[in-house]
């Protein structure tokens, strides 16, 4: 089963369940489900995306705009799905913190653009703060393309599920296309700066931070290590160590040079003192000779 395929279960369904999904035996049950309040249908929707009751309650009670709830659910689902598929030994192929940040930041920007244009249809260009990289300016990696594609596909499938549960256009008023922004995703994913929770928090808005906190609450240990960031950090540490070693060597050279100068000055001072003593001795001898002649 691909990550983007329903029924969004972390466990492979049995043949009985698959057969059940392909029949119309429970149409009456489905019809009665649609009569449930929106809150109940939302709970069911979240359940299909592998969110248990406590995580669902935390998400729905947050200040995250409801259209972005879909992005949070799908992103967490994909991380858990990959972790289960890959296992601990292949964890390095799962989503990394940088890629999760890229998905949230680009999704939030896309949603903000969507809401801005929806609020004012007369806009002919976006405000400067909503600008984003040109798609031709980035050269994404194959891995980032795969992850971003899986995000788009799963968002699309999840949105169809939301439609079937009558959760569109409310509360999910933004379509999947308004939750992804490929050029920004790849621009962030391609950065070589070390990505930490602190650096991501510093670059995020309050809503983005809340989204990140919810997604990472029980998935952080499943994330891949950012190998490139580790390599860069290692290179930076080596450069810093070399700088310190060079500075220490220069300081030692200066200390040795100063010591040599002090030694030379001391020797010159002693030599001058000896010459002065010799002059005094000569003067005394001359005085004694003069006294003897008298």
Short mmCIF file of C-alpha atoms in Angstrom, two decimals:
data_model
loop_
_atom_site.label_atom_id
_atom_site.label_comp_id
_atom_site.label_asym_id
_atom_site.label_seq_id
_atom_site.Cartn_x
_atom_site.Cartn_y
_atom_site.Cartn_z
CA UNK A 1 0.00 0.00 0.00
CA UNK A 2 1.37 3.42 -0.94
CA UNK A 3 1.46 6.19 1.65
CA UNK A 4 -1.14 8.12 -0.32
CA UNK A 5 -3.71 5.33 -0.47
CA UNK A 6 -6.71 5.08 1.85
CA UNK A 7 -7.70 3.80 4.38
CA UNK A 8 -4.68 5.52 5.98
CA UNK A 9 -3.95 2.71 8.39
CA UNK A 10 -0.46 2.12 9.74
CA UNK A 11 -1.14 -1.61 9.58
CA UNK A 12 -1.75 -3.49 6.36
CA UNK A 13 -5.46 -4.36 6.13
CA UNK A 14 -6.56 -7.98 6.03
CA UNK A 15 -8.26 -9.39 2.95
CA UNK A 16 -11.59 -9.35 4.80
CA UNK A 17 -11.28 -5.63 5.51
CA UNK A 18 -10.29 -4.92 1.91
CA UNK A 19 -13.30 -6.86 0.65
CA UNK A 20 -15.51 -4.97 3.08
CA UNK A 21 -14.24 -1.66 1.73
CA UNK A 22 -15.07 -2.70 -1.82
CA UNK A 23 -18.71 -3.62 -1.15
CA UNK A 24 -21.83 -1.60 -0.45
CA UNK A 25 -22.83 -3.73 2.53
CA UNK A 26 -22.55 -0.86 5.00
CA UNK A 27 -24.03 2.04 3.06
CA UNK A 28 -26.64 2.53 5.77
CA UNK A 29 -23.87 2.83 8.37
CA UNK A 30 -22.05 5.36 6.20
CA UNK A 31 -25.25 7.35 5.72
CA UNK A 32 -25.87 7.46 9.46
CA UNK A 33 -22.27 8.57 9.95
CA UNK A 34 -22.93 11.63 7.82
CA UNK A 35 -25.72 12.58 10.21
CA UNK A 36 -23.20 12.88 13.04
CA UNK A 37 -22.15 16.37 14.23
CA UNK A 38 -19.08 17.90 12.57
CA UNK A 39 -17.03 17.36 15.73
CA UNK A 40 -17.67 13.60 15.59
CA UNK A 41 -16.89 13.41 11.88
CA UNK A 42 -13.67 15.31 12.52
CA UNK A 43 -12.70 12.79 15.18
CA UNK A 44 -13.33 9.94 12.74
CA UNK A 45 -11.35 11.70 10.03
CA UNK A 46 -8.39 12.15 12.39
CA UNK A 47 -8.64 8.51 13.43
CA UNK A 48 -8.24 7.42 9.80
CA UNK A 49 -5.04 9.44 9.70
CA UNK A 50 -3.55 7.52 12.64
CA UNK A 51 -4.29 10.18 15.26
CA UNK A 52 -5.51 8.79 18.58
CA UNK A 53 -8.00 10.59 20.79
CA UNK A 54 -5.48 12.49 22.91
CA UNK A 55 -3.50 13.74 19.90
CA UNK A 56 -6.71 14.65 18.08
CA UNK A 57 -8.03 16.60 21.07
CA UNK A 58 -4.72 18.46 21.35
CA UNK A 59 -4.84 19.37 17.66
CA UNK A 60 -8.48 20.45 17.51
CA UNK A 61 -8.18 22.52 20.69
CA UNK A 62 -5.09 24.37 19.43
CA UNK A 63 -5.04 27.77 17.73
CA UNK A 64 -3.94 26.21 14.42
CA UNK A 65 -6.36 27.31 11.64
CA UNK A 66 -8.60 24.35 10.79
CA UNK A 67 -7.59 24.14 7.11
CA UNK A 68 -3.98 23.61 8.31
CA UNK A 69 -5.13 20.74 10.55
CA UNK A 70 -5.19 18.65 7.37
CA UNK A 71 -1.50 19.38 6.73
CA UNK A 72 -0.53 18.53 10.32
CA UNK A 73 -2.38 15.22 10.22
CA UNK A 74 -0.95 14.17 6.86
CA UNK A 75 2.62 15.13 7.75
CA UNK A 76 2.53 13.22 11.04
CA UNK A 77 0.92 10.26 9.30
CA UNK A 78 3.67 10.16 6.66
CA UNK A 79 6.44 10.23 9.28
CA UNK A 80 4.83 7.37 11.23
CA UNK A 81 4.12 5.43 8.03
CA UNK A 82 7.73 5.74 6.88
CA UNK A 83 9.03 4.79 10.32
CA UNK A 84 6.95 1.63 10.30
CA UNK A 85 7.90 0.79 6.71
CA UNK A 86 11.63 1.49 7.06
CA UNK A 87 12.33 0.26 10.57
CA UNK A 88 15.05 1.56 12.88
CA UNK A 89 17.94 0.40 10.69
CA UNK A 90 16.81 2.58 7.76
CA UNK A 91 15.67 5.54 9.81
CA UNK A 92 18.00 7.83 7.85
CA UNK A 93 15.55 7.64 4.91
CA UNK A 94 12.64 9.06 6.92
CA UNK A 95 11.70 12.73 7.03
CA UNK A 96 14.33 14.94 8.65
CA UNK A 97 13.66 17.94 10.87
CA UNK A 98 14.67 20.22 8.00
CA UNK A 99 12.16 18.59 5.64
CA UNK A 100 9.38 18.74 8.24
CA UNK A 101 10.17 22.43 8.72
CA UNK A 102 10.15 22.89 4.93
CA UNK A 103 6.70 21.26 4.66
CA UNK A 104 5.22 23.36 7.46
CA UNK A 105 6.80 26.67 6.43
CA UNK A 106 5.89 26.27 2.76
CA UNK A 107 2.40 25.01 3.61
CA UNK A 108 1.76 27.93 5.94
CA UNK A 109 3.00 30.40 3.28
CA UNK A 110 0.78 28.76 0.63
CA UNK A 111 -2.24 28.92 2.95
CA UNK A 112 -1.55 32.57 3.80
CA UNK A 113 -1.34 33.41 0.08
CA UNK A 114 -4.61 31.54 -0.54
CA UNK A 115 -6.41 33.42 2.23
CA UNK A 116 -4.98 36.78 1.10
CA UNK A 117 -6.17 36.28 -2.47
CA UNK A 118 -9.54 35.00 -1.29
CA UNK A 119 -10.03 38.08 0.88
CA UNK A 120 -9.16 40.49 -1.93
CA UNK A 121 -9.77 39.24 -5.46
CA UNK A 122 -8.62 42.59 -6.91
CA UNK A 123 -4.98 42.00 -5.99
CA UNK A 124 -2.75 41.92 -9.06
CA UNK A 125 0.43 41.04 -7.19
CA UNK A 126 1.31 39.63 -3.81
CA UNK A 127 2.64 41.78 -0.97
CA UNK A 128 6.42 41.63 -0.55
CA UNK A 129 6.15 39.58 2.64
CA UNK A 130 4.33 36.83 0.72
CA UNK A 131 6.91 36.51 -2.05
CA UNK A 132 8.47 33.10 -2.61
CA UNK A 133 11.29 31.61 -4.73
CA UNK A 134 10.80 31.08 -8.44
CA UNK A 135 10.36 27.39 -9.26
CA UNK A 136 13.12 27.64 -11.87
CA UNK A 137 15.60 28.88 -9.28
CA UNK A 138 15.83 25.58 -7.39
CA UNK A 139 17.31 22.20 -8.29
CA UNK A 140 15.68 19.75 -5.86
CA UNK A 141 17.17 16.41 -4.92
CA UNK A 142 15.43 13.17 -5.88
CA UNK A 143 14.74 12.44 -2.22
CA UNK A 144 13.10 15.83 -1.64
CA UNK A 145 11.01 15.39 -4.78
CA UNK A 146 9.82 12.00 -3.49
CA UNK A 147 8.87 13.38 -0.07
CA UNK A 148 7.13 16.44 -1.45
CA UNK A 149 5.23 14.33 -3.98
CA UNK A 150 4.10 11.90 -1.27
CA UNK A 151 2.89 14.89 0.76
CA UNK A 152 0.87 16.25 -2.17
CA UNK A 153 -0.64 12.86 -3.04
CA UNK A 154 -1.59 12.09 0.55
CA UNK A 155 -3.08 15.54 1.01
CA UNK A 156 -5.19 14.95 -2.09
CA UNK A 157 -6.41 11.55 -0.85
CA UNK A 158 -7.09 12.91 2.64
CA UNK A 159 -9.06 15.80 1.15
CA UNK A 160 -11.20 13.32 -0.78
CA UNK A 161 -11.85 11.49 2.48
CA UNK A 162 -12.79 14.80 4.10
CA UNK A 163 -15.20 15.49 1.24
CA UNK A 164 -16.82 12.09 1.70
CA UNK A 165 -17.34 12.96 5.39
CA UNK A 166 -18.83 16.33 4.41
CA UNK A 167 -15.96 18.25 6.01
CA UNK A 168 -15.51 20.48 2.96
CA UNK A 169 -15.77 23.37 2.43
CA UNK A 170 -15.99 23.70 6.20
CA UNK A 171 -13.92 23.24 8.27
CA UNK A 172 -11.42 22.33 5.52
CA UNK A 173 -11.92 25.40 3.37
CA UNK A 174 -8.50 25.27 1.66
CA UNK A 175 -7.87 22.70 -1.09
CA UNK A 176 -4.66 20.62 -1.09
CA UNK A 177 -3.08 22.99 -3.63
CA UNK A 178 -3.31 25.75 -1.01
CA UNK A 179 -1.25 23.74 1.47
CA UNK A 180 1.89 23.15 -0.60
CA UNK A 181 4.43 25.47 -2.19
CA UNK A 182 7.04 23.40 -3.98
CA UNK A 183 9.67 26.06 -4.68
CA UNK A 184 9.78 27.19 -1.05
CA UNK A 185 9.78 23.60 0.22
CA UNK A 186 12.82 22.74 -1.91
CA UNK A 187 14.60 26.01 -1.13
CA UNK A 188 14.39 25.31 2.60
CA UNK A 189 15.24 21.63 2.16
CA UNK A 190 18.36 22.52 0.14
CA UNK A 191 19.86 24.88 2.73
CA UNK A 192 23.19 23.70 4.12
CA UNK A 193 22.78 25.40 7.51
CA UNK A 194 22.52 23.12 10.52
CA UNK A 195 18.86 22.69 11.45
CA UNK A 196 17.96 22.49 15.13
CA UNK A 197 14.70 22.90 17.01
CA UNK A 198 16.01 26.26 18.23
CA UNK A 199 16.88 27.53 14.75
CA UNK A 200 13.53 26.36 13.35
CA UNK A 201 11.63 28.01 16.20
CA UNK A 202 13.52 31.26 15.62
CA UNK A 203 12.52 31.25 11.93
CA UNK A 204 8.86 30.30 12.53
CA UNK A 205 5.68 32.21 13.27
CA UNK A 206 3.62 31.26 16.36
CA UNK A 207 1.24 29.17 14.23
CA UNK A 208 4.13 27.36 12.52
CA UNK A 209 5.71 26.62 15.91
CA UNK A 210 2.42 25.20 17.18
CA UNK A 211 2.11 23.03 14.08
CA UNK A 212 5.69 21.81 14.47
CA UNK A 213 5.19 21.03 18.16
CA UNK A 214 2.09 18.97 17.44
CA UNK A 215 3.68 17.01 14.58
CA UNK A 216 6.90 16.29 16.50
CA UNK A 217 5.25 15.47 19.83
CA UNK A 218 5.48 11.72 19.25
CA UNK A 219 7.47 11.54 16.00
CA UNK A 220 10.72 13.36 16.81
CA UNK A 221 12.54 10.13 17.64
CA UNK A 222 11.55 8.73 14.24
CA UNK A 223 13.07 11.57 12.23
CA UNK A 224 16.11 11.03 10.05
CA UNK A 225 19.38 12.64 10.99
CA UNK A 226 20.35 15.48 8.65
CA UNK A 227 23.61 14.01 7.34
CA UNK A 228 24.59 17.10 5.36
CA UNK A 229 24.04 19.33 8.37
CA UNK A 230 26.14 16.99 10.51
CA UNK A 231 28.92 17.04 7.93
CA UNK A 232 28.83 20.80 7.76
CA UNK A 233 28.87 21.08 11.55
CA UNK A 234 31.85 18.71 11.64
CA UNK A 235 33.67 20.82 9.05
CA UNK A 236 32.91 23.97 11.03
CA UNK A 237 34.21 22.35 14.22
CA UNK A 238 37.41 21.34 12.46
CA UNK A 239 37.85 24.88 11.13
CA UNK A 240 37.30 26.29 14.61
CA UNK A 241 39.77 23.81 16.11
CA UNK A 242 42.33 24.74 13.45
CA UNK A 243 41.78 28.43 14.19
CA UNK A 244 42.35 27.84 17.89
CA UNK A 245 45.46 25.78 17.19
CA UNK A 246 46.81 28.47 14.85
CA UNK A 247 46.04 31.19 17.39
CA UNK A 248 47.76 29.17 20.13
CA UNK A 249 50.82 28.61 17.90
CA UNK A 250 50.98 32.33 17.05
CA UNK A 251 50.68 33.22 20.72
CA UNK A 252 53.50 30.79 21.54
CA UNK A 253 55.67 32.32 18.80
CA UNK A 254 55.03 35.81 20.15
CA UNK A 255 55.80 34.67 23.68
CA UNK A 256 59.06 33.06 22.56
CA UNK A 257 60.02 36.16 20.54
CA UNK A 258 59.27 38.41 23.52
CA UNK A 259 61.33 36.15 25.77
CA UNK A 260 64.27 36.30 23.33
CA UNK A 261 64.02 40.09 23.16
CA UNK A 262 63.98 40.33 26.94
CA UNK A 263 66.98 38.02 27.18
CA UNK A 264 68.88 40.07 24.60
CA UNK A 265 68.03 43.28 26.42
CA UNK A 266 69.18 41.79 29.73
CA UNK A 267 72.48 40.68 28.18
CA UNK A 268 73.04 44.09 26.64
CA UNK A 269 72.32 45.71 30.00
CA UNK A 270 74.86 43.48 31.76
CA UNK A 271 77.44 44.23 29.08
CA UNK A 272 76.90 47.95 29.55
CA UNK A 273 77.24 47.49 33.31
CA UNK A 274 80.56 45.65 32.86
CA UNK A 275 81.88 48.39 30.59
CA UNK A 276 80.88 50.99 33.13
CA UNK A 277 82.69 49.08 35.90
CA UNK A 278 85.81 48.80 33.75
CA UNK A 279 85.77 52.56 33.18
CA UNK A 280 85.46 53.14 36.91
CA UNK A 281 88.42 50.82 37.55
CA UNK A 282 90.54 52.67 34.98
CA UNK A 283 89.70 56.01 36.58
CA UNK A 284 90.70 54.67 39.99
CA UNK A 285 94.02 53.37 38.60
CA UNK A 286 94.79 56.73 37.00
CA UNK A 287 94.05 58.53 40.27
CA UNK A 288 96.36 56.18 42.18
CA UNK A 289 99.18 56.68 39.67
CA UNK A 290 98.80 60.46 39.86
CA UNK A 291 98.98 60.36 43.66
CA UNK A 292 102.15 58.22 43.56
CA UNK A 293 103.93 60.66 41.21
CA UNK A 294 103.19 63.55 43.55
#
